[in-house]
Amino acid sequence: TQLLEQSPQFLSIQEGENLTVYCNSSSVFSSLQWYRQEPGEGPVLLVTVVTGGEVKKLKRLTFQFGDARKDSSLHITAAQPGDTGLYLCAGDASNFGNEKLTFGTGTRLTIIP
Amino acid sequence: DADVTQTPRNRITKTGKRIMLECSQTKGHDRMYWYRQDPGLGLRLIYYSFDVKDINKGEISDGYSVSRQAQAKFSLSLESAIPNQTALYFCATSELANTGELFFGEGSRLTVL
């Protein structure tokens, strides 16, 4: 079973601060996805990274896939209350015979106005 | 209207009762999934189906069964509910396995007393 550990599990910061969330595994993934989940809703895809070392930007959010494709990070610049939510990474090992996503343990982010 | 609809949204039941959670989708996707979400554990896969004639066990299928009645419908059953099945359950669909985005329903919160 592939495991994806996210850190920190909980993070509460002031509006305007920067933060980084990590997603780590000992397994290699062919791609990695990041989802955000708001209360009472299902997760919604933010981004998919597919190439080792890839960096993708989505407004104030920067996503990076590790060179070895075992880890990823999400950096938020100048956090806003609308960024509050549960952030989940999910690894796809379908190129290695596992045709389903493995989800991380989640980071619950709270931005204080 | 939501593309992936789950019913019921909330259910409280007693130990030993049979429970069915239903999922229907209007996205036209072949692939459907049932996940369970518990705090600190992320999303764990219960069962998945790649088409109407295909049913596969996920990592935590014990105590659950599923039925794929049509391309658009995928139901999850708990034959004899127990308290540790208290959780938030999500149905999801996808078009592709490799790097395919998952589209989630709004979740069904189940409490087993």
mmCIF file of C-alpha atoms in Angstrom:
data_model
loop_
_atom_site.group_PDB
_atom_site.id
_atom_site.type_symbol
_atom_site.label_atom_id
_atom_site.label_comp_id
_atom_site.label_asym_id
_atom_site.label_seq_id
_atom_site.Cartn_x
_atom_site.Cartn_y
_atom_site.Cartn_z
ATOM 1 C CA THR A 1 0.000 0.000 0.000
ATOM 2 C CA GLN A 2 1.348 3.388 -0.957
ATOM 3 C CA LEU A 3 1.165 6.011 1.756
ATOM 4 C CA LEU A 4 1.084 9.757 1.344
ATOM 5 C CA GLU A 5 1.856 11.739 4.471
ATOM 6 C CA GLN A 6 0.900 15.393 4.580
ATOM 7 C CA SER A 7 2.317 17.964 6.955
ATOM 8 C CA PRO A 8 1.317 19.816 8.881
ATOM 9 C CA GLN A 9 -1.986 18.180 9.728
ATOM 10 C CA PHE A 10 -3.391 21.497 10.976
ATOM 11 C CA LEU A 11 -2.259 25.035 10.181
ATOM 12 C CA SER A 12 -3.771 28.287 11.376
ATOM 13 C CA ILE A 13 -2.228 31.558 10.229
ATOM 14 C CA GLN A 14 -3.070 35.231 9.850
ATOM 15 C CA GLU A 15 -4.341 36.695 6.611
ATOM 16 C CA GLY A 16 -1.462 37.939 4.472
ATOM 17 C CA GLU A 17 1.094 35.392 5.655
ATOM 18 C CA ASN A 18 2.761 32.794 3.454
ATOM 19 C CA LEU A 19 2.618 29.039 4.044
ATOM 20 C CA THR A 20 3.802 25.742 2.634
ATOM 21 C CA VAL A 21 2.107 22.365 2.865
ATOM 22 C CA TYR A 22 4.001 19.145 2.156
ATOM 23 C CA CYS A 23 3.017 15.788 0.718
ATOM 24 C CA ASN A 24 5.585 13.000 1.077
ATOM 25 C CA SER A 25 5.818 9.351 0.151
ATOM 26 C CA SER A 26 8.384 6.596 -0.200
ATOM 27 C CA SER A 27 6.643 5.533 -3.420
ATOM 28 C CA VAL A 28 7.029 6.952 -6.903
ATOM 29 C CA PHE A 29 3.968 8.368 -8.607
ATOM 30 C CA SER A 30 3.382 9.015 -12.290
ATOM 31 C CA SER A 31 1.456 12.146 -11.367
ATOM 32 C CA LEU A 32 0.143 13.937 -8.348
ATOM 33 C CA GLN A 33 -3.025 15.922 -7.816
ATOM 34 C CA TRP A 34 -3.990 18.536 -5.234
ATOM 35 C CA TYR A 35 -7.595 18.956 -4.121
ATOM 36 C CA ARG A 36 -9.276 21.496 -1.833
ATOM 37 C CA GLN A 37 -12.325 20.568 0.190
ATOM 38 C CA GLU A 38 -14.633 23.081 1.858
ATOM 39 C CA PRO A 39 -17.085 22.196 4.649
ATOM 40 C CA GLY A 40 -20.145 20.317 3.420
ATOM 41 C CA GLU A 41 -18.684 19.732 -0.012
ATOM 42 C CA GLY A 42 -16.606 17.191 -1.841
ATOM 43 C CA PRO A 43 -12.971 17.801 -2.814
ATOM 44 C CA VAL A 44 -12.341 19.852 -5.944
ATOM 45 C CA LEU A 45 -9.249 19.480 -8.101
ATOM 46 C CA LEU A 46 -6.803 22.388 -8.019
ATOM 47 C CA VAL A 47 -3.943 21.061 -10.149
ATOM 48 C CA THR A 48 -2.239 17.979 -11.558
ATOM 49 C CA VAL A 49 1.560 17.767 -11.835
ATOM 50 C CA VAL A 50 3.043 15.073 -14.021
ATOM 51 C CA THR A 51 6.751 15.731 -14.557
ATOM 52 C CA GLY A 52 9.482 15.447 -11.915
ATOM 53 C CA GLY A 53 10.562 18.949 -10.908
ATOM 54 C CA GLU A 54 7.475 20.538 -12.436
ATOM 55 C CA VAL A 55 6.210 23.805 -10.971
ATOM 56 C CA LYS A 56 2.694 25.064 -11.617
ATOM 57 C CA LYS A 57 1.189 28.336 -10.489
ATOM 58 C CA LEU A 58 -2.472 29.043 -9.894
ATOM 59 C CA LYS A 59 -2.740 32.719 -8.910
ATOM 60 C CA ARG A 60 -1.246 32.827 -5.360
ATOM 61 C CA LEU A 61 -0.798 29.043 -5.174
ATOM 62 C CA THR A 62 2.433 27.389 -6.342
ATOM 63 C CA PHE A 63 2.624 23.613 -6.695
ATOM 64 C CA GLN A 64 5.856 21.669 -7.096
ATOM 65 C CA PHE A 65 6.431 17.998 -7.900
ATOM 66 C CA GLY A 66 9.665 16.570 -6.538
ATOM 67 C CA ASP A 67 12.424 15.541 -8.937
ATOM 68 C CA ALA A 68 12.044 11.897 -7.906
ATOM 69 C CA ARG A 69 8.231 12.122 -8.119
ATOM 70 C CA LYS A 70 7.859 10.990 -4.514
ATOM 71 C CA ASP A 71 6.831 14.293 -2.961
ATOM 72 C CA SER A 72 5.062 17.559 -3.638
ATOM 73 C CA SER A 73 4.520 20.907 -2.006
ATOM 74 C CA LEU A 74 1.883 23.605 -2.096
ATOM 75 C CA HIS A 75 2.937 27.171 -1.326
ATOM 76 C CA ILE A 76 0.374 29.912 -0.757
ATOM 77 C CA THR A 77 1.454 33.540 -0.891
ATOM 78 C CA ALA A 78 -0.442 36.225 1.021
ATOM 79 C CA ALA A 79 -3.074 33.833 2.328
ATOM 80 C CA GLN A 80 -6.687 34.979 2.310
ATOM 81 C CA PRO A 81 -9.717 33.715 4.287
ATOM 82 C CA GLY A 82 -11.023 32.139 1.082
ATOM 83 C CA ASP A 83 -8.046 29.774 1.151
ATOM 84 C CA THR A 84 -9.463 28.104 4.262
ATOM 85 C CA GLY A 85 -10.187 24.444 3.722
ATOM 86 C CA LEU A 86 -8.849 20.905 3.756
ATOM 87 C CA TYR A 87 -6.051 20.348 1.242
ATOM 88 C CA LEU A 88 -5.531 16.818 -0.034
ATOM 89 C CA CYS A 89 -2.796 15.470 -2.243
ATOM 90 C CA ALA A 90 -3.431 12.335 -4.282
ATOM 91 C CA GLY A 91 -0.883 10.190 -6.079
ATOM 92 C CA ASP A 92 -1.492 8.297 -9.280
ATOM 93 C CA ALA A 93 0.612 5.156 -9.717
ATOM 94 C CA SER A 94 -1.265 3.891 -12.771
ATOM 95 C CA ASN A 95 1.939 3.688 -14.798
ATOM 96 C CA PHE A 96 3.132 1.167 -12.242
ATOM 97 C CA GLY A 97 0.103 -1.098 -12.365
ATOM 98 C CA ASN A 98 -2.098 0.608 -9.776
ATOM 99 C CA GLU A 99 -5.083 2.177 -11.489
ATOM 100 C CA LYS A 100 -6.421 4.237 -8.637
ATOM 101 C CA LEU A 101 -5.457 7.303 -6.700
ATOM 102 C CA THR A 102 -3.949 7.190 -3.229
ATOM 103 C CA PHE A 103 -4.951 10.147 -1.087
ATOM 104 C CA GLY A 104 -2.839 11.866 1.515
ATOM 105 C CA THR A 105 -3.850 12.384 5.122
ATOM 106 C CA GLY A 106 -4.863 16.015 4.547
ATOM 107 C CA THR A 107 -3.895 19.459 5.856
ATOM 108 C CA ARG A 108 -6.628 21.533 7.427
ATOM 109 C CA LEU A 109 -5.824 25.182 6.796
ATOM 110 C CA THR A 110 -7.490 28.089 8.593
ATOM 111 C CA ILE A 111 -6.781 31.673 7.586
ATOM 112 C CA ILE A 112 -7.645 34.159 10.292
ATOM 113 C CA PRO A 113 -8.900 37.551 9.030
ATOM 114 C CA ASP B 1 -28.027 20.685 -10.088
ATOM 115 C CA ALA B 2 -24.914 18.804 -9.012
ATOM 116 C CA ASP B 3 -23.226 16.537 -11.541
ATOM 117 C CA VAL B 4 -22.688 13.863 -8.873
ATOM 118 C CA THR B 5 -25.583 13.459 -6.463
ATOM 119 C CA GLN B 6 -25.535 11.438 -3.261
ATOM 120 C CA THR B 7 -28.492 10.393 -1.158
ATOM 121 C CA PRO B 8 -29.056 10.580 1.704
ATOM 122 C CA ARG B 9 -26.843 13.488 2.779
ATOM 123 C CA ASN B 10 -27.184 12.556 6.434
ATOM 124 C CA ARG B 11 -28.263 9.335 8.085
ATOM 125 C CA ILE B 12 -28.321 8.117 11.658
ATOM 126 C CA THR B 13 -28.873 4.416 12.177
ATOM 127 C CA LYS B 14 -28.391 1.689 14.744
ATOM 128 C CA THR B 15 -25.904 -1.154 14.918
ATOM 129 C CA GLY B 16 -26.986 -4.123 12.807
ATOM 130 C CA LYS B 17 -29.204 -2.199 10.402
ATOM 131 C CA ARG B 18 -28.766 -2.413 6.642
ATOM 132 C CA ILE B 19 -27.950 0.890 4.982
ATOM 133 C CA MET B 20 -27.726 1.873 1.335
ATOM 134 C CA LEU B 21 -26.065 5.022 0.064
ATOM 135 C CA GLU B 22 -26.894 5.955 -3.501
ATOM 136 C CA CYS B 23 -24.929 7.878 -6.080
ATOM 137 C CA SER B 24 -26.023 9.105 -9.490
ATOM 138 C CA GLN B 25 -24.085 11.143 -12.044
ATOM 139 C CA THR B 26 -24.886 13.149 -15.133
ATOM 140 C CA LYS B 27 -21.281 13.502 -16.354
ATOM 141 C CA GLY B 28 -21.420 10.442 -18.586
ATOM 142 C CA HIS B 29 -18.302 8.989 -16.977
ATOM 143 C CA ASP B 30 -17.660 5.256 -16.994
ATOM 144 C CA ARG B 31 -15.587 5.166 -13.812
ATOM 145 C CA MET B 32 -17.197 5.500 -10.391
ATOM 146 C CA TYR B 33 -15.763 5.229 -6.896
ATOM 147 C CA TRP B 34 -16.811 5.111 -3.246
ATOM 148 C CA TYR B 35 -14.494 6.663 -0.676
ATOM 149 C CA ARG B 36 -14.657 6.977 3.074
ATOM 150 C CA GLN B 37 -13.271 10.030 4.881
ATOM 151 C CA ASP B 38 -12.172 9.987 8.512
ATOM 152 C CA PRO B 39 -10.299 12.809 10.307
ATOM 153 C CA GLY B 40 -6.538 12.472 9.897
ATOM 154 C CA LEU B 41 -6.843 9.587 7.437
ATOM 155 C CA GLY B 42 -7.695 11.399 4.238
ATOM 156 C CA LEU B 43 -9.863 9.528 1.738
ATOM 157 C CA ARG B 44 -9.733 5.753 1.586
ATOM 158 C CA LEU B 45 -11.101 3.770 -1.342
ATOM 159 C CA ILE B 46 -13.851 1.264 -0.593
ATOM 160 C CA TYR B 47 -14.905 0.025 -4.052
ATOM 161 C CA TYR B 48 -14.576 1.184 -7.619
ATOM 162 C CA SER B 49 -16.101 0.337 -10.974
ATOM 163 C CA PHE B 50 -14.667 1.056 -14.411
ATOM 164 C CA ASP B 51 -17.855 0.165 -16.264
ATOM 165 C CA VAL B 52 -21.244 -1.406 -15.645
ATOM 166 C CA LYS B 53 -19.897 -4.975 -15.594
ATOM 167 C CA ASP B 54 -16.802 -4.189 -13.548
ATOM 168 C CA ILE B 55 -16.564 -4.120 -9.725
ATOM 169 C CA ASN B 56 -13.282 -3.930 -7.819
ATOM 170 C CA LYS B 57 -12.414 -3.912 -4.136
ATOM 171 C CA GLY B 58 -10.505 -0.983 -2.730
ATOM 172 C CA GLU B 59 -8.302 -0.909 0.328
ATOM 173 C CA ILE B 60 -11.126 -1.078 2.912
ATOM 174 C CA SER B 61 -13.941 -3.139 1.347
ATOM 175 C CA ASP B 62 -14.683 -5.424 4.322
ATOM 176 C CA GLY B 63 -18.218 -4.836 5.631
ATOM 177 C CA TYR B 64 -19.328 -3.090 2.424
ATOM 178 C CA SER B 65 -20.834 -4.143 -0.889
ATOM 179 C CA VAL B 66 -21.690 -2.216 -4.049
ATOM 180 C CA SER B 67 -23.974 -2.425 -7.037
ATOM 181 C CA ARG B 68 -23.504 -0.710 -10.403
ATOM 182 C CA GLN B 69 -27.057 -0.589 -11.656
ATOM 183 C CA ALA B 70 -26.302 1.514 -14.729
ATOM 184 C CA GLN B 71 -23.522 3.725 -16.062
ATOM 185 C CA ALA B 72 -24.958 6.588 -14.049
ATOM 186 C CA LYS B 73 -25.714 4.787 -10.779
ATOM 187 C CA PHE B 74 -23.435 3.233 -8.170
ATOM 188 C CA SER B 75 -24.743 2.310 -4.727
ATOM 189 C CA LEU B 76 -22.895 1.371 -1.552
ATOM 190 C CA SER B 77 -24.434 -0.967 1.027
ATOM 191 C CA LEU B 78 -23.590 -1.734 4.607
ATOM 192 C CA GLU B 79 -25.249 -5.083 5.254
ATOM 193 C CA SER B 80 -24.995 -4.842 9.041
ATOM 194 C CA ALA B 81 -23.776 -1.440 10.155
ATOM 195 C CA ILE B 82 -21.337 -1.128 13.058
ATOM 196 C CA PRO B 83 -20.221 2.007 14.945
ATOM 197 C CA ASN B 84 -16.748 2.140 13.381
ATOM 198 C CA GLN B 85 -18.431 2.645 10.006
ATOM 199 C CA THR B 86 -19.455 6.078 11.217
ATOM 200 C CA ALA B 87 -17.833 8.380 8.670
ATOM 201 C CA LEU B 88 -18.323 10.742 5.747
ATOM 202 C CA TYR B 89 -18.766 8.818 2.502
ATOM 203 C CA PHE B 90 -18.039 10.239 -0.938
ATOM 204 C CA CYS B 91 -18.953 9.029 -4.377
ATOM 205 C CA ALA B 92 -16.742 10.162 -7.246
ATOM 206 C CA THR B 93 -16.511 9.755 -10.996
ATOM 207 C CA SER B 94 -13.710 10.054 -13.499
ATOM 208 C CA GLU B 95 -13.273 9.847 -17.228
ATOM 209 C CA LEU B 96 -9.766 8.437 -17.312
ATOM 210 C CA ALA B 97 -7.579 6.516 -14.869
ATOM 211 C CA ASN B 98 -4.232 8.108 -15.716
ATOM 212 C CA THR B 99 -4.100 11.641 -14.280
ATOM 213 C CA GLY B 100 -7.876 11.655 -14.499
ATOM 214 C CA GLU B 101 -9.655 14.252 -12.391
ATOM 215 C CA LEU B 102 -12.076 12.926 -9.809
ATOM 216 C CA PHE B 103 -15.450 14.653 -9.539
ATOM 217 C CA PHE B 104 -16.966 14.223 -6.096
ATOM 218 C CA GLY B 105 -20.468 14.337 -4.728
ATOM 219 C CA GLU B 106 -21.249 16.431 -1.675
ATOM 220 C CA GLY B 107 -20.909 13.480 0.681
ATOM 221 C CA SER B 108 -23.152 11.342 2.867
ATOM 222 C CA ARG B 109 -22.589 11.599 6.603
ATOM 223 C CA LEU B 110 -23.410 8.297 8.280
ATOM 224 C CA THR B 111 -23.648 7.827 12.037
ATOM 225 C CA VAL B 112 -24.011 4.316 13.445
ATOM 226 C CA LEU B 113 -25.103 4.223 17.078
#
